[in-house]
Coordinates of C-alpha atoms in Angstrom, one line a residue:
M1 CA 4.7 20.9 1.0
A2 CA 1.6 19.1 2.4
M3 CA -1.6 19.4 0.7
E4 CA -4.7 19.4 2.6
P5 CA -7.9 17.7 1.4
S6 CA -10.1 19.7 -0.9
T7 CA -13.2 18.9 0.9
P8 CA -14.0 18.1 4.6
D9 CA -15.0 14.4 3.8
S10 CA -11.8 13.7 1.7
L11 CA -9.7 10.7 2.7
L12 CA -6.1 10.2 2.1
R13 CA -5.4 7.0 0.0
H14 CA -2.0 5.2 0.0
A15 CA -1.7 2.9 -3.0
V16 CA 1.2 0.4 -3.0
L17 CA 2.0 -1.7 -6.0
F18 CA 4.6 -4.6 -5.9
S19 CA 6.3 -6.9 -8.3
F20 CA 8.1 -9.9 -6.8
K21 CA 11.1 -11.9 -7.7
E22 CA 10.3 -15.1 -9.5
E23 CA 12.0 -17.2 -6.8
S24 CA 9.7 -15.7 -4.3
Y25 CA 6.6 -17.5 -5.5
P26 CA 4.6 -18.9 -4.0
D27 CA 5.7 -19.1 -0.4
G28 CA 7.6 -15.8 0.0
V29 CA 4.8 -13.9 -1.7
A30 CA 2.3 -15.5 0.6
E31 CA 4.4 -14.4 3.5
V32 CA 4.4 -10.8 2.3
E33 CA 0.7 -10.8 1.7
A34 CA 0.0 -12.0 5.3
A35 CA 2.4 -9.5 6.8
F36 CA 0.9 -6.6 4.9
A37 CA -2.6 -7.7 5.8
A38 CA -1.6 -7.8 9.5
L39 CA -0.7 -4.1 9.5
P40 CA -4.2 -2.7 10.1
G41 CA -4.4 -4.6 13.4
K42 CA -1.1 -3.2 14.6
I43 CA -1.4 0.6 13.4
P44 CA -4.7 2.1 14.4
Q45 CA -4.1 5.1 12.1
I46 CA -5.0 2.8 9.1
I47 CA -8.8 3.3 8.9
D48 CA -9.4 1.0 5.9
F49 CA -7.4 -1.6 4.1
E50 CA -7.9 -3.8 1.0
W51 CA -5.6 -5.6 -1.4
G52 CA -5.7 -7.9 -4.4
T53 CA -3.8 -9.2 -7.4
N54 CA -3.9 -8.0 -10.9
N55 CA -6.7 -9.1 -13.0
S56 CA -6.4 -6.7 -16.0
P57 CA -6.5 -8.2 -19.4
E58 CA -4.8 -5.1 -20.9
G59 CA -1.2 -6.1 -20.3
L60 CA -0.1 -2.7 -19.0
D61 CA 0.8 -3.7 -15.4
R62 CA 4.7 -3.5 -16.1
G63 CA 5.2 -6.6 -13.9
F64 CA 3.2 -5.3 -10.9
T65 CA 1.1 -8.1 -9.6
H66 CA -0.1 -6.8 -6.2
L67 CA -1.9 -3.6 -5.0
F68 CA -2.4 -2.8 -1.4
F69 CA -4.7 0.1 -0.7
L70 CA -4.6 1.9 2.7
T71 CA -6.9 4.7 3.9
F72 CA -5.9 7.5 6.4
A73 CA -8.0 10.3 7.8
S74 CA -5.1 12.6 7.6
E75 CA -1.4 13.2 6.5
A76 CA -0.5 13.2 10.1
D77 CA -1.9 9.7 10.5
R78 CA 0.0 8.6 7.4
D79 CA 3.1 10.2 9.0
I80 CA 2.7 7.9 12.0
Y81 CA 2.3 4.8 9.8
L82 CA 5.4 5.4 7.8
P83 CA 8.1 5.1 10.5
H84 CA 5.9 2.8 12.7
P85 CA 7.7 -0.2 14.1
A86 CA 5.2 -2.6 12.6
H87 CA 5.6 -1.0 9.2
K88 CA 9.4 -1.3 9.5
S89 CA 9.1 -4.9 10.4
F90 CA 7.0 -5.5 7.4
G91 CA 9.7 -4.0 5.2
E92 CA 12.1 -6.6 6.6
V93 CA 9.7 -9.4 5.5
L94 CA 9.2 -7.7 2.1
G95 CA 12.8 -6.9 1.3
P96 CA 14.1 -10.3 0.1
H97 CA 11.2 -10.7 -2.2
L98 CA 10.7 -7.3 -3.7
K99 CA 11.5 -6.8 -7.4
D100 CA 9.9 -3.3 -7.7
V101 CA 7.6 -1.0 -5.8
L102 CA 5.4 2.0 -6.8
V103 CA 3.6 4.2 -4.2
L104 CA 1.1 6.9 -4.9
D105 CA -0.8 8.8 -2.3
Y106 CA -3.8 11.1 -3.0
W107 CA -6.7 12.8 -1.4
T108 CA -10.1 11.6 -2.6
K109 CA -12.3 13.8 -4.7
A110 CA -16.1 13.4 -5.3
G111 CA -17.2 12.7 -8.9
E112 CA -18.5 15.7 -10.8

Protein backbone atom coordinates (compact mmCIF):
# COMPACT_ATOMS: atom_id res chain seq x y z
CA MET A 1 0.00 0.00 0.00
CA ALA A 2 1.49 3.33 -1.07
CA MET A 3 1.56 6.10 1.46
CA GLU A 4 1.32 9.66 0.24
CA PRO A 5 3.25 12.49 1.88
CA SER A 6 1.73 14.02 4.96
CA THR A 7 2.31 17.58 3.73
CA PRO A 8 2.56 19.03 0.23
CA ASP A 9 6.24 19.88 0.70
CA SER A 10 7.25 16.37 1.84
CA LEU A 11 10.01 14.60 -0.04
CA LEU A 12 10.61 10.89 -0.40
CA ARG A 13 14.01 9.86 0.97
CA HIS A 14 15.69 6.60 -0.04
CA ALA A 15 18.48 5.64 2.39
CA VAL A 16 20.78 2.78 1.40
CA LEU A 17 23.43 1.38 3.74
CA PHE A 18 26.15 -1.03 2.59
CA SER A 19 28.76 -3.20 4.20
CA PHE A 20 31.45 -4.61 1.95
CA LYS A 21 33.54 -7.75 1.77
CA GLU A 22 37.02 -7.25 3.25
CA GLU A 23 38.70 -8.25 -0.02
CA SER A 24 36.86 -5.43 -1.83
CA TYR A 25 38.87 -2.71 -0.06
CA PRO A 26 40.03 -0.32 -1.37
CA ASP A 27 39.59 -0.67 -5.15
CA GLY A 28 36.25 -2.48 -5.32
CA VAL A 29 34.65 -0.15 -2.78
CA ALA A 30 35.94 2.89 -4.69
CA GLU A 31 34.39 1.46 -7.86
CA VAL A 32 31.02 1.09 -6.08
CA GLU A 33 31.23 4.64 -4.69
CA ALA A 34 31.88 6.08 -8.15
CA ALA A 35 29.15 4.00 -9.78
CA PHE A 36 26.53 5.05 -7.23
CA ALA A 37 27.59 8.71 -7.40
CA ALA A 38 27.08 8.59 -11.21
CA LEU A 39 23.39 7.60 -10.92
CA PRO A 40 21.96 11.12 -10.46
CA GLY A 41 23.47 12.10 -13.82
CA LYS A 42 21.76 9.13 -15.47
CA ILE A 43 18.37 9.11 -13.71
CA PRO A 44 16.63 12.51 -13.72
CA GLN A 45 14.05 11.46 -11.13
CA ILE A 46 16.78 11.67 -8.45
CA ILE A 47 16.37 15.28 -7.30
CA ASP A 48 19.08 15.21 -4.63
CA PHE A 49 21.91 12.87 -3.69
CA GLU A 50 24.54 12.65 -1.02
CA TRP A 51 26.67 9.94 0.51
CA GLY A 52 29.32 9.38 3.10
CA THR A 53 31.10 6.85 5.26
CA ASN A 54 30.38 6.04 8.88
CA ASN A 55 31.95 8.40 11.39
CA SER A 56 29.97 7.45 14.51
CA PRO A 57 31.96 6.71 17.68
CA GLU A 58 29.02 4.73 19.16
CA GLY A 59 29.93 1.35 17.65
CA LEU A 60 26.35 0.61 16.63
CA ASP A 61 26.91 0.41 12.85
CA ARG A 62 26.64 -3.43 12.68
CA GLY A 63 29.32 -3.40 9.99
CA PHE A 64 27.64 -0.88 7.70
CA THR A 65 30.22 1.60 6.47
CA HIS A 66 28.53 3.56 3.64
CA LEU A 67 25.25 5.48 3.45
CA PHE A 68 23.81 6.72 0.17
CA PHE A 69 20.89 9.13 0.45
CA LEU A 70 18.63 9.84 -2.55
CA THR A 71 15.65 12.16 -2.72
CA PHE A 72 12.61 11.79 -4.95
CA ALA A 73 9.58 14.04 -5.39
CA SER A 74 7.14 11.12 -5.51
CA GLU A 75 6.75 7.39 -5.19
CA ALA A 76 6.20 7.32 -8.95
CA ASP A 77 9.68 8.80 -9.45
CA ARG A 78 11.20 6.23 -7.09
CA ASP A 79 9.34 3.52 -9.00
CA ILE A 80 11.07 4.70 -12.20
CA TYR A 81 14.47 4.62 -10.47
CA LEU A 82 14.23 1.10 -9.04
CA PRO A 83 14.03 -0.83 -12.37
CA HIS A 84 15.95 1.81 -14.36
CA PRO A 85 18.71 0.28 -16.55
CA ALA A 86 21.36 2.53 -14.93
CA HIS A 87 20.31 1.31 -11.46
CA LYS A 88 20.40 -2.30 -12.66
CA SER A 89 23.91 -1.74 -14.11
CA PHE A 90 24.99 -0.29 -10.76
CA GLY A 91 23.77 -3.50 -9.11
CA GLU A 92 26.12 -5.48 -11.34
CA VAL A 93 29.07 -3.35 -10.14
CA LEU A 94 27.95 -3.66 -6.51
CA GLY A 95 27.17 -7.38 -6.42
CA PRO A 96 30.67 -8.87 -6.15
CA HIS A 97 31.60 -6.49 -3.32
CA LEU A 98 28.43 -6.44 -1.23
CA LYS A 99 28.41 -8.09 2.17
CA ASP A 100 25.06 -6.66 3.40
CA VAL A 101 22.53 -3.96 2.54
CA LEU A 102 19.80 -2.10 4.40
CA VAL A 103 17.28 0.13 2.61
CA LEU A 104 14.72 2.45 4.19
CA ASP A 105 12.40 4.88 2.42
CA TYR A 106 10.41 7.57 4.21
CA TRP A 107 8.45 10.75 3.63
CA THR A 108 10.03 13.76 5.32
CA LYS A 109 8.16 15.39 8.17
CA ALA A 110 8.72 18.88 9.54
CA GLY A 111 9.96 19.25 13.10
CA GLU A 112 7.39 20.09 15.73
